[in-house]
Amino acid sequence: MITIHPTTHDEVSTLIAIQKAAFFPIYERYHDAGNPYLRGEEDILKRLDHPYWRYFTICLDGEIVGGITYKLAGRTDFFDPIPEGMIYLGRLYIDPRHQCRGIGQAAIALAEREFPNAKSSAVDYPSELMKNRRCYEKAGYRDTGRRFDPEPGLTLVCMTKEM
């Protein structure tokens, strides 16, 4: 059974290890400076207590298998500021041993229930990562046609979903 709950400080070291494992292949491909593979525990810790962020731990049968975080206000590569009523899926990662099993899609659905007043959600991903696209499409997101190139060789695709 897939569940989510607000991340606790005690879970941060486990989540960082999973985040590094999940994002390493993407880092090897793009060598982008913003890749979560390069981030440490302070990256999650600063989001736990920030009013613009909500961080959730994803569990499969009680075992921590990933994390999902949403940004509620501020700016992103595609929105400055994030529009009123929109939530921004800032990061979703699943332990590589559990990927491609519908866990990400289920975690999105569970997390969205935590934002009953949201009218829409947005997410971005590297354009070449088709498994990410499939996950977001299955969760109800649609390509906006908007693209952003944060670094040479890396193009991000923006997708949105009406809630």
GROMACS .gro file of N, CA and C in nm:
model
  489
    1MET      N    1   0.083  -0.117   0.000
    1MET     CA    2   0.000   0.000   0.000
    1MET      C    3   0.089   0.125   0.000
    2ILE      N    4   0.054   0.219  -0.084
    2ILE     CA    5   0.129   0.344  -0.095
    2ILE      C    6   0.063   0.448  -0.007
    3THR      N    7   0.145   0.514   0.076
    3THR     CA    8   0.098   0.621   0.163
    3THR      C    9   0.197   0.737   0.157
    4ILE      N   10   0.150   0.853   0.200
    4ILE     CA   11   0.240   0.967   0.219
    4ILE      C   12   0.210   1.028   0.355
    5HIS      N   13   0.308   1.098   0.409
    5HIS     CA   14   0.288   1.175   0.532
    5HIS      C   15   0.388   1.290   0.531
    6PRO      N   16   0.360   1.397   0.608
    6PRO     CA   17   0.457   1.507   0.615
    6PRO      C   18   0.593   1.454   0.662
    7THR      N   19   0.695   1.494   0.594
    7THR     CA   20   0.831   1.449   0.627
    7THR      C   21   0.873   1.501   0.763
    8THR      N   22   0.938   1.415   0.840
    8THR     CA   23   0.993   1.454   0.970
    8THR      C   24   1.145   1.470   0.958
    9HIS      N   25   1.202   1.542   1.054
    9HIS     CA   26   1.346   1.561   1.055
    9HIS      C   27   1.421   1.428   1.062
   10ASP      N   28   1.365   1.329   1.128
   10ASP     CA   29   1.430   1.198   1.143
   10ASP      C   30   1.441   1.123   1.010
   11GLU      N   31   1.361   1.159   0.912
   11GLU     CA   32   1.360   1.089   0.783
   11GLU      C   33   1.454   1.149   0.678
   12VAL      N   34   1.511   1.264   0.708
   12VAL     CA   35   1.587   1.339   0.608
   12VAL      C   36   1.707   1.261   0.555
   13SER      N   37   1.783   1.196   0.640
   13SER     CA   38   1.902   1.124   0.591
   13SER      C   39   1.861   1.009   0.498
   14THR      N   40   1.753   0.940   0.528
   14THR     CA   41   1.704   0.834   0.440
   14THR      C   42   1.659   0.892   0.306
   15LEU      N   43   1.586   1.004   0.312
   15LEU     CA   44   1.538   1.065   0.187
   15LEU      C   45   1.653   1.117   0.100
   16ILE      N   46   1.756   1.172   0.163
   16ILE     CA   47   1.871   1.221   0.083
   16ILE      C   48   1.938   1.105   0.012
   17ALA      N   49   1.953   0.992   0.077
   17ALA     CA   50   2.015   0.876   0.012
   17ALA      C   51   1.931   0.830  -0.107
   18ILE      N   52   1.799   0.829  -0.092
   18ILE     CA   53   1.711   0.789  -0.203
   18ILE      C   54   1.716   0.895  -0.314
   19GLN      N   55   1.714   1.023  -0.276
   19GLN     CA   56   1.720   1.131  -0.374
   19GLN      C   57   1.847   1.122  -0.457
   20LYS      N   58   1.960   1.098  -0.392
   20LYS     CA   59   2.087   1.087  -0.465
   20LYS      C   60   2.083   0.968  -0.562
   21ALA      N   61   2.030   0.855  -0.518
   21ALA     CA   62   2.022   0.738  -0.606
   21ALA      C   63   1.929   0.762  -0.723
   22ALA      N   64   1.816   0.830  -0.698
   22ALA     CA   65   1.718   0.854  -0.803
   22ALA      C   66   1.767   0.956  -0.906
   23PHE      N   67   1.840   1.058  -0.862
   23PHE     CA   68   1.880   1.164  -0.953
   23PHE      C   69   2.019   1.145  -1.013
   24PHE      N   70   2.095   1.046  -0.966
   24PHE     CA   71   2.230   1.026  -1.020
   24PHE      C   72   2.231   1.001  -1.170
   25PRO      N   73   2.144   0.915  -1.224
   25PRO     CA   74   2.147   0.894  -1.370
   25PRO      C   75   2.119   1.022  -1.449
   26ILE      N   76   2.034   1.108  -1.396
   26ILE     CA   77   2.004   1.234  -1.465
   26ILE      C   78   2.124   1.327  -1.456
   27TYR      N   79   2.190   1.328  -1.340
   27TYR     CA   80   2.310   1.410  -1.326
   27TYR      C   81   2.419   1.362  -1.423
   28GLU      N   82   2.438   1.232  -1.433
   28GLU     CA   83   2.539   1.179  -1.525
   28GLU      C   84   2.510   1.218  -1.670
   29ARG      N   85   2.384   1.229  -1.703
   29ARG     CA   86   2.345   1.263  -1.840
   29ARG      C   87   2.366   1.411  -1.871
   30TYR      N   88   2.325   1.501  -1.778
   30TYR     CA   89   2.325   1.644  -1.805
   30TYR      C   90   2.435   1.722  -1.734
   31HIS      N   91   2.488   1.671  -1.624
   31HIS     CA   92   2.586   1.742  -1.542
   31HIS      C   93   2.539   1.883  -1.508
   32ASP      N   94   2.410   1.897  -1.475
   32ASP     CA   95   2.352   2.027  -1.446
   32ASP      C   96   2.374   2.065  -1.300
   33ALA      N   97   2.405   2.191  -1.279
   33ALA     CA   98   2.436   2.240  -1.145
   33ALA      C   99   2.317   2.238  -1.050
   34GLY      N  100   2.194   2.237  -1.103
   34GLY     CA  101   2.076   2.238  -1.019
   34GLY      C  102   2.023   2.100  -0.984
   35ASN      N  103   2.094   1.996  -1.023
   35ASN     CA  104   2.044   1.861  -1.001
   35ASN      C  105   2.038   1.826  -0.853
   36PRO      N  106   1.926   1.768  -0.806
   36PRO     CA  107   1.914   1.730  -0.665
   36PRO      C  108   2.018   1.627  -0.619
   37TYR      N  109   2.082   1.556  -0.711
   37TYR     CA  110   2.189   1.463  -0.674
   37TYR      C  111   2.299   1.537  -0.598
   38LEU      N  112   2.319   1.663  -0.630
   38LEU     CA  113   2.428   1.742  -0.570
   38LEU      C  114   2.391   1.802  -0.435
   39ARG      N  115   2.269   1.784  -0.391
   39ARG     CA  116   2.222   1.849  -0.270
   39ARG      C  117   2.233   1.757  -0.148
   40GLY      N  118   2.246   1.819  -0.033
   40GLY     CA  119   2.257   1.745   0.092
   40GLY      C  120   2.135   1.763   0.180
   41GLU      N  121   2.146   1.718   0.303
   41GLU     CA  122   2.034   1.721   0.396
   41GLU      C  123   1.978   1.861   0.417
   42GLU      N  124   2.064   1.964   0.413
   42GLU     CA  125   2.018   2.101   0.436
   42GLU      C  126   1.913   2.142   0.332
   43ASP      N  127   1.919   2.083   0.213
   43ASP     CA  128   1.822   2.114   0.108
   43ASP      C  129   1.681   2.076   0.151
   44ILE      N  130   1.665   1.959   0.210
   44ILE     CA  131   1.534   1.916   0.258
   44ILE      C  132   1.498   1.990   0.387
   45LEU      N  133   1.594   2.003   0.477
   45LEU     CA  134   1.567   2.068   0.605
   45LEU      C  135   1.514   2.209   0.588
   46LYS      N  136   1.569   2.285   0.494
   46LYS     CA  137   1.523   2.423   0.477
   46LYS      C  138   1.380   2.427   0.422
   47ARG      N  139   1.338   2.324   0.351
   47ARG     CA  140   1.201   2.320   0.298
   47ARG      C  141   1.100   2.275   0.404
   48LEU      N  142   1.143   2.196   0.501
   48LEU     CA  143   1.050   2.144   0.601
   48LEU      C  144   0.983   2.255   0.682
   49ASP      N  145   1.057   2.359   0.710
   49ASP     CA  146   1.005   2.466   0.796
   49ASP      C  147   0.974   2.594   0.719
   50HIS      N  148   0.977   2.590   0.587
   50HIS     CA  149   0.951   2.708   0.505
   50HIS      C  150   0.802   2.717   0.473
   51PRO      N  151   0.742   2.836   0.488
   51PRO     CA  152   0.598   2.847   0.463
   51PRO      C  153   0.555   2.824   0.318
   52TYR      N  154   0.646   2.834   0.222
   52TYR     CA  155   0.611   2.816   0.081
   52TYR      C  156   0.619   2.671   0.035
   53TRP      N  157   0.674   2.582   0.117
   53TRP     CA  158   0.697   2.444   0.076
   53TRP      C  159   0.620   2.345   0.162
   54ARG      N  160   0.580   2.233   0.101
   54ARG     CA  161   0.524   2.119   0.172
   54ARG      C  162   0.601   1.995   0.125
   55TYR      N  163   0.656   1.921   0.218
   55TYR     CA  164   0.738   1.803   0.187
   55TYR      C  165   0.670   1.680   0.243
   56PHE      N  166   0.658   1.576   0.159
   56PHE     CA  167   0.595   1.452   0.202
   56PHE      C  168   0.689   1.334   0.177
   57THR      N  169   0.685   1.239   0.268
   57THR     CA  170   0.758   1.114   0.255
   57THR      C  171   0.664   1.012   0.193
   58ILE      N  172   0.713   0.938   0.094
   58ILE     CA  173   0.635   0.835   0.026
   58ILE      C  174   0.676   0.700   0.082
   59CYS      N  175   0.578   0.620   0.123
   59CYS     CA  176   0.604   0.486   0.177
   59CYS      C  177   0.531   0.380   0.097
   60LEU      N  178   0.594   0.266   0.084
   60LEU     CA  179   0.534   0.148   0.024
   60LEU      C  180   0.533   0.040   0.131
   61ASP      N  181   0.414   0.000   0.175
   61ASP     CA  182   0.400  -0.099   0.281
   61ASP      C  183   0.484  -0.063   0.404
   62GLY      N  184   0.485   0.067   0.437
   62GLY     CA  185   0.555   0.115   0.555
   62GLY      C  186   0.701   0.148   0.535
   63GLU      N  187   0.759   0.113   0.422
   63GLU     CA  188   0.901   0.141   0.393
   63GLU      C  189   0.912   0.272   0.316
   64ILE      N  190   1.003   0.359   0.358
   64ILE     CA  191   1.026   0.485   0.287
   64ILE      C  192   1.087   0.454   0.150
   65VAL      N  193   1.020   0.501   0.043
   65VAL     CA  194   1.068   0.476  -0.092
   65VAL      C  195   1.085   0.603  -0.174
   66GLY      N  196   1.056   0.720  -0.116
   66GLY     CA  197   1.073   0.842  -0.192
   66GLY      C  198   1.018   0.963  -0.122
   67GLY      N  199   1.020   1.073  -0.199
   67GLY     CA  200   0.971   1.200  -0.147
   67GLY      C  201   0.903   1.280  -0.257
   68ILE      N  202   0.815   1.369  -0.214
   68ILE     CA  203   0.746   1.459  -0.305
   68ILE      C  204   0.729   1.593  -0.235
   69THR      N  205   0.757   1.700  -0.306
   69THR     CA  206   0.747   1.832  -0.247
   69THR      C  207   0.674   1.927  -0.341
   70TYR      N  208   0.598   2.017  -0.281
   70TYR     CA  209   0.523   2.118  -0.356
   70TYR      C  210   0.561   2.256  -0.307
   71LYS      N  211   0.569   2.349  -0.401
   71LYS     CA  212   0.592   2.490  -0.370
   71LYS      C  213   0.458   2.561  -0.387
   72LEU      N  214   0.421   2.642  -0.288
   72LEU     CA  215   0.291   2.705  -0.286
   72LEU      C  216   0.293   2.850  -0.329
   73ALA      N  217   0.410   2.913  -0.326
   73ALA     CA  218   0.422   3.054  -0.362
   73ALA      C  219   0.567   3.081  -0.400
   74GLY      N  220   0.593   3.199  -0.450
   74GLY     CA  221   0.729   3.235  -0.491
   74GLY      C  222   0.744   3.219  -0.641
   75ARG      N  223   0.865   3.192  -0.685
   75ARG     CA  224   0.891   3.181  -0.829
   75ARG      C  225   0.947   3.044  -0.864
   76THR      N  226   0.935   3.011  -0.993
   76THR     CA  227   0.995   2.891  -1.049
   76THR      C  228   1.054   2.932  -1.183
   77ASP      N  229   1.111   2.838  -1.255
   77ASP     CA  230   1.164   2.870  -1.388
   77ASP      C  231   1.053   2.915  -1.483
   78PHE      N  232   0.930   2.867  -1.462
   78PHE     CA  233   0.820   2.897  -1.552
   78PHE      C  234   0.721   3.000  -1.498
   79PHE      N  235   0.720   3.024  -1.367
   79PHE     CA  236   0.621   3.114  -1.307
   79PHE      C  237   0.688   3.210  -1.211
   80ASP      N  238   0.665   3.338  -1.231
   80ASP     CA  239   0.719   3.440  -1.141
   80ASP      C  240   0.616   3.552  -1.128
   81PRO      N  241   0.531   3.542  -1.029
   81PRO     CA  242   0.522   3.443  -0.923
   81PRO      C  243   0.432   3.325  -0.964
   82ILE      N  244   0.430   3.223  -0.878
   82ILE     CA  245   0.336   3.113  -0.897
   82ILE      C  246   0.196   3.173  -0.884
   83PRO      N  247   0.107   3.151  -0.982
   83PRO     CA  248  -0.027   3.211  -0.975
   83PRO      C  249  -0.108   3.166  -0.853
   84GLU      N  250  -0.193   3.254  -0.808
   84GLU     CA  251  -0.285   3.224  -0.697
   84GLU      C  252  -0.365   3.098  -0.732
   85GLY      N  253  -0.374   3.004  -0.641
   85GLY     CA  254  -0.451   2.882  -0.662
   85GLY      C  255  -0.373   2.770  -0.728
   86MET      N  256  -0.247   2.795  -0.764
   86MET     CA  257  -0.164   2.691  -0.826
   86MET      C  258  -0.066   2.637  -0.724
   87ILE      N  259  -0.042   2.507  -0.732
   87ILE     CA  260   0.066   2.445  -0.656
   87ILE      C  261   0.168   2.394  -0.758
   88TYR      N  262   0.293   2.394  -0.720
   88TYR     CA  263   0.401   2.358  -0.811
   88TYR      C  264   0.472   2.234  -0.757
   89LEU      N  265   0.464   2.125  -0.833
   89LEU     CA  266   0.530   2.001  -0.792
   89LEU      C  267   0.681   2.021  -0.814
   90GLY      N  268   0.751   2.050  -0.706
   90GLY     CA  269   0.892   2.086  -0.715
   90GLY      C  270   0.987   1.969  -0.731
   91ARG      N  271   0.947   1.855  -0.674
   91ARG     CA  272   1.036   1.739  -0.683
   91ARG      C  273   0.958   1.613  -0.648
   92LEU      N  274   0.980   1.511  -0.726
   92LEU     CA  275   0.925   1.378  -0.701
   92LEU      C  276   1.036   1.279  -0.730
   93TYR      N  277   1.066   1.195  -0.634
   93TYR     CA  278   1.169   1.094  -0.658
   93TYR      C  279   1.132   0.965  -0.585
   94ILE      N  280   1.163   0.855  -0.652
   94ILE     CA  281   1.135   0.722  -0.602
   94ILE      C  282   1.265   0.642  -0.605
   95ASP      N  283   1.287   0.562  -0.504
   95ASP     CA  284   1.403   0.473  -0.500
   95ASP      C  285   1.408   0.395  -0.632
   96PRO      N  286   1.524   0.393  -0.699
   96PRO     CA  287   1.533   0.323  -0.829
   96PRO      C  288   1.484   0.178  -0.826
   97ARG      N  289   1.493   0.113  -0.710
   97ARG     CA  290   1.445  -0.026  -0.701
   97ARG      C  291   1.293  -0.036  -0.712
   98HIS      N  292   1.224   0.077  -0.696
   98HIS     CA  293   1.077   0.077  -0.696
   98HIS      C  294   1.018   0.164  -0.807
   99GLN      N  295   1.100   0.213  -0.898
   99GLN     CA  296   1.049   0.299  -1.005
   99GLN      C  297   0.969   0.220  -1.108
  100CYS      N  298   0.886   0.293  -1.182
  100CYS     CA  299   0.805   0.239  -1.292
  100CYS      C  300   0.702   0.137  -1.242
  101ARG      N  301   0.650   0.159  -1.123
  101ARG     CA  302   0.548   0.070  -1.066
  101ARG      C  303   0.423   0.146  -1.025
  102GLY      N  304   0.411   0.272  -1.068
  102GLY     CA  305   0.293   0.352  -1.036
  102GLY      C  306   0.299   0.424  -0.902
  103ILE      N  307   0.411   0.415  -0.833
  103ILE     CA  308   0.423   0.478  -0.701
  103ILE      C  309   0.421   0.631  -0.713
  104GLY      N  310   0.493   0.684  -0.810
  104GLY     CA  311   0.495   0.829  -0.829
  104GLY      C  312   0.357   0.883  -0.860
  105GLN      N  313   0.288   0.819  -0.950
  105GLN     CA  314   0.153   0.860  -0.988
  105GLN      C  315   0.061   0.856  -0.866
  106ALA      N  316   0.068   0.749  -0.787
  106ALA     CA  317  -0.015   0.739  -0.667
  106ALA      C  318   0.022   0.846  -0.565
  107ALA      N  319   0.150   0.874  -0.549
  107ALA     CA  320   0.195   0.977  -0.454
  107ALA      C  321   0.143   1.114  -0.494
  108ILE      N  322   0.142   1.142  -0.623
  108ILE     CA  323   0.087   1.270  -0.671
  108ILE      C  324  -0.060   1.280  -0.631
  109ALA      N  325  -0.137   1.177  -0.658
  109ALA     CA  326  -0.280   1.179  -0.625
  109ALA      C  327  -0.301   1.199  -0.475
  110LEU      N  328  -0.223   1.130  -0.393
  110LEU     CA  329  -0.236   1.145  -0.248
  110LEU      C  330  -0.197   1.285  -0.203
  111ALA      N  331  -0.089   1.338  -0.257
  111ALA     CA  332  -0.042   1.471  -0.218
  111ALA      C  333  -0.142   1.578  -0.258
  112GLU      N  334  -0.203   1.564  -0.374
  112GLU     CA  335  -0.298   1.665  -0.420
  112GLU      C  336  -0.416   1.678  -0.325
  113ARG      N  337  -0.452   1.572  -0.256
  113ARG     CA  338  -0.561   1.577  -0.158
  113ARG      C  339  -0.527   1.671  -0.042
  114GLU      N  340  -0.398   1.695  -0.022
  114GLU     CA  341  -0.354   1.783   0.087
  114GLU      C  342  -0.375   1.931   0.054
  115PHE      N  343  -0.415   1.959  -0.070
  115PHE     CA  344  -0.434   2.097  -0.116
  115PHE      C  345  -0.575   2.114  -0.174
  116PRO      N  346  -0.679   2.104  -0.089
  116PRO     CA  347  -0.816   2.106  -0.140
  116PRO      C  348  -0.856   2.236  -0.209
  117ASN      N  349  -0.787   2.345  -0.183
  117ASN     CA  350  -0.821   2.474  -0.245
  117ASN      C  351  -0.743   2.501  -0.373
  118ALA      N  352  -0.653   2.412  -0.410
  118ALA     CA  353  -0.574   2.432  -0.532
  118ALA      C  354  -0.664   2.417  -0.655
  119LYS      N  355  -0.644   2.506  -0.750
  119LYS     CA  356  -0.719   2.502  -0.876
  119LYS      C  357  -0.639   2.434  -0.986
  120SER      N  358  -0.505   2.439  -0.972
  120SER     CA  359  -0.419   2.378  -1.073
  120SER      C  360  -0.286   2.340  -1.011
  121SER      N  361  -0.212   2.260  -1.087
  121SER     CA  362  -0.078   2.218  -1.045
  121SER      C  363   0.013   2.225  -1.167
  122ALA      N  364   0.139   2.251  -1.144
  122ALA     CA  365   0.237   2.255  -1.252
  122ALA      C  366   0.358   2.173  -1.213
  123VAL      N  367   0.431   2.126  -1.314
  123VAL     CA  368   0.553   2.049  -1.293
  123VAL      C  369   0.642   2.071  -1.415
  124ASP      N  370   0.771   2.052  -1.398
  124ASP     CA  371   0.860   2.051  -1.514
  124ASP      C  372   0.954   1.932  -1.503
  125TYR      N  373   1.011   1.894  -1.617
  125TYR     CA  374   1.103   1.780  -1.621
  125TYR      C  375   1.192   1.795  -1.743
  126PRO      N  376   1.310   1.733  -1.745
  126PRO     CA  377   1.397   1.737  -1.863
  126PRO      C  378   1.328   1.671  -1.983
  127SER      N  379   1.330   1.739  -2.095
  127SER     CA  380   1.252   1.698  -2.213
  127SER      C  381   1.280   1.557  -2.262
  128GLU      N  382   1.397   1.505  -2.239
  128GLU     CA  383   1.433   1.373  -2.290
  128GLU      C  384   1.389   1.258  -2.199
  129LEU      N  385   1.334   1.288  -2.082
  129LEU     CA  386   1.300   1.183  -1.986
  129LEU      C  387   1.155   1.139  -2.004
  130MET      N  388   1.136   1.045  -2.092
  130MET     CA  389   1.001   1.001  -2.128
  130MET      C  390   0.929   0.929  -2.013
  131LYS      N  391   1.003   0.860  -1.925
  131LYS     CA  392   0.934   0.794  -1.814
  131LYS      C  393   0.875   0.898  -1.719
  132ASN      N  394   0.940   1.013  -1.704
  132ASN     CA  395   0.883   1.121  -1.624
  132ASN      C  396   0.756   1.173  -1.690
  133ARG      N  397   0.763   1.195  -1.819
  133ARG     CA  398   0.646   1.245  -1.893
  133ARG      C  399   0.528   1.149  -1.877
  134ARG      N  400   0.552   1.020  -1.894
  134ARG     CA  401   0.445   0.920  -1.881
  134ARG      C  402   0.383   0.924  -1.741
  135CYS      N  403   0.465   0.935  -1.639
  135CYS     CA  404   0.415   0.942  -1.502
  135CYS      C  405   0.323   1.064  -1.485
  136TYR      N  406   0.369   1.180  -1.531
  136TYR     CA  407   0.290   1.302  -1.514
  136TYR      C  408   0.163   1.298  -1.599
  137GLU      N  409   0.171   1.243  -1.719
  137GLU     CA  410   0.051   1.231  -1.802
  137GLU      C  411  -0.052   1.139  -1.736
  138LYS      N  412  -0.006   1.027  -1.681
  138LYS     CA  413  -0.098   0.935  -1.613
  138LYS      C  414  -0.160   1.000  -1.489
  139ALA      N  415  -0.091   1.098  -1.432
  139ALA     CA  416  -0.143   1.170  -1.316
  139ALA      C  417  -0.232   1.287  -1.358
  140GLY      N  418  -0.251   1.307  -1.490
  140GLY     CA  419  -0.343   1.410  -1.538
  140GLY      C  420  -0.280   1.538  -1.589
  141TYR      N  421  -0.149   1.545  -1.594
  141TYR     CA  422  -0.082   1.666  -1.644
  141TYR      C  423  -0.080   1.666  -1.796
  142ARG      N  424  -0.081   1.788  -1.853
  142ARG     CA  425  -0.075   1.806  -1.998
  142ARG      C  426   0.036   1.906  -2.032
  143ASP      N  427   0.105   1.880  -2.141
  143ASP     CA  428   0.214   1.965  -2.189
  143ASP      C  429   0.159   2.103  -2.227
  144THR      N  430   0.221   2.207  -2.175
  144THR     CA  431   0.179   2.344  -2.207
  144THR      C  432   0.242   2.395  -2.336
  145GLY      N  433   0.346   2.327  -2.383
  145GLY     CA  434   0.422   2.376  -2.497
  145GLY      C  435   0.534   2.470  -2.457
  146ARG      N  436   0.538   2.510  -2.332
  146ARG     CA  437   0.642   2.602  -2.285
  146ARG      C  438   0.769   2.522  -2.255
  147ARG      N  439   0.884   2.581  -2.289
  147ARG     CA  440   1.014   2.520  -2.267
  147ARG      C  441   1.107   2.623  -2.204
  148PHE      N  442   1.206   2.573  -2.129
  148PHE     CA  443   1.305   2.659  -2.066
  148PHE      C  444   1.438   2.587  -2.071
  149ASP      N  445   1.544   2.658  -2.105
  149ASP     CA  446   1.679   2.602  -2.114
  149ASP      C  447   1.765   2.661  -2.002
  150PRO      N  448   1.766   2.598  -1.882
  150PRO     CA  449   1.843   2.654  -1.771
  150PRO      C  450   1.994   2.644  -1.792
  151GLU      N  451   2.037   2.546  -1.870
  151GLU     CA  452   2.179   2.526  -1.898
  151GLU      C  453   2.192   2.469  -2.039
  152PRO      N  454   2.307   2.489  -2.104
  152PRO     CA  455   2.324   2.430  -2.238
  152PRO      C  456   2.303   2.279  -2.236
  153GLY      N  457   2.222   2.229  -2.329
  153GLY     CA  458   2.197   2.086  -2.339
  153GLY      C  459   2.084   2.035  -2.252
  154LEU      N  460   2.022   2.122  -2.174
  154LEU     CA  461   1.912   2.081  -2.085
  154LEU      C  462   1.791   2.168  -2.113
  155THR      N  463   1.684   2.106  -2.158
  155THR     CA  464   1.558   2.175  -2.182
  155THR      C  465   1.452   2.117  -2.091
  156LEU      N  466   1.384   2.206  -2.018
  156LEU     CA  467   1.276   2.165  -1.930
  156LEU      C  468   1.142   2.185  -1.999
  157VAL      N  469   1.052   2.091  -1.980
  157VAL     CA  470   0.916   2.095  -2.033
  157VAL      C  471   0.823   2.133  -1.918
  158CYS      N  472   0.730   2.223  -1.941
  158CYS     CA  473   0.631   2.260  -1.841
  158CYS      C  474   0.500   2.190  -1.869
  159MET      N  475   0.444   2.126  -1.766
  159MET     CA  476   0.314   2.062  -1.776
  159MET      C  477   0.225   2.118  -1.665
  160THR      N  478   0.094   2.125  -1.692
  160THR     CA  479   0.000   2.170  -1.591
  160THR      C  480  -0.119   2.076  -1.585
  161LYS      N  481  -0.192   2.089  -1.476
  161LYS     CA  482  -0.309   2.005  -1.453
  161LYS      C  483  -0.415   2.090  -1.385
  162GLU      N  484  -0.537   2.081  -1.435
  162GLU     CA  485  -0.649   2.146  -1.367
  162GLU      C  486  -0.699   2.050  -1.260
  163MET      N  487  -0.727   2.102  -1.144
  163MET     CA  488  -0.767   2.017  -1.031
  163MET      C  489  -0.919   2.008  -1.023
   0.00000   0.00000   0.00000
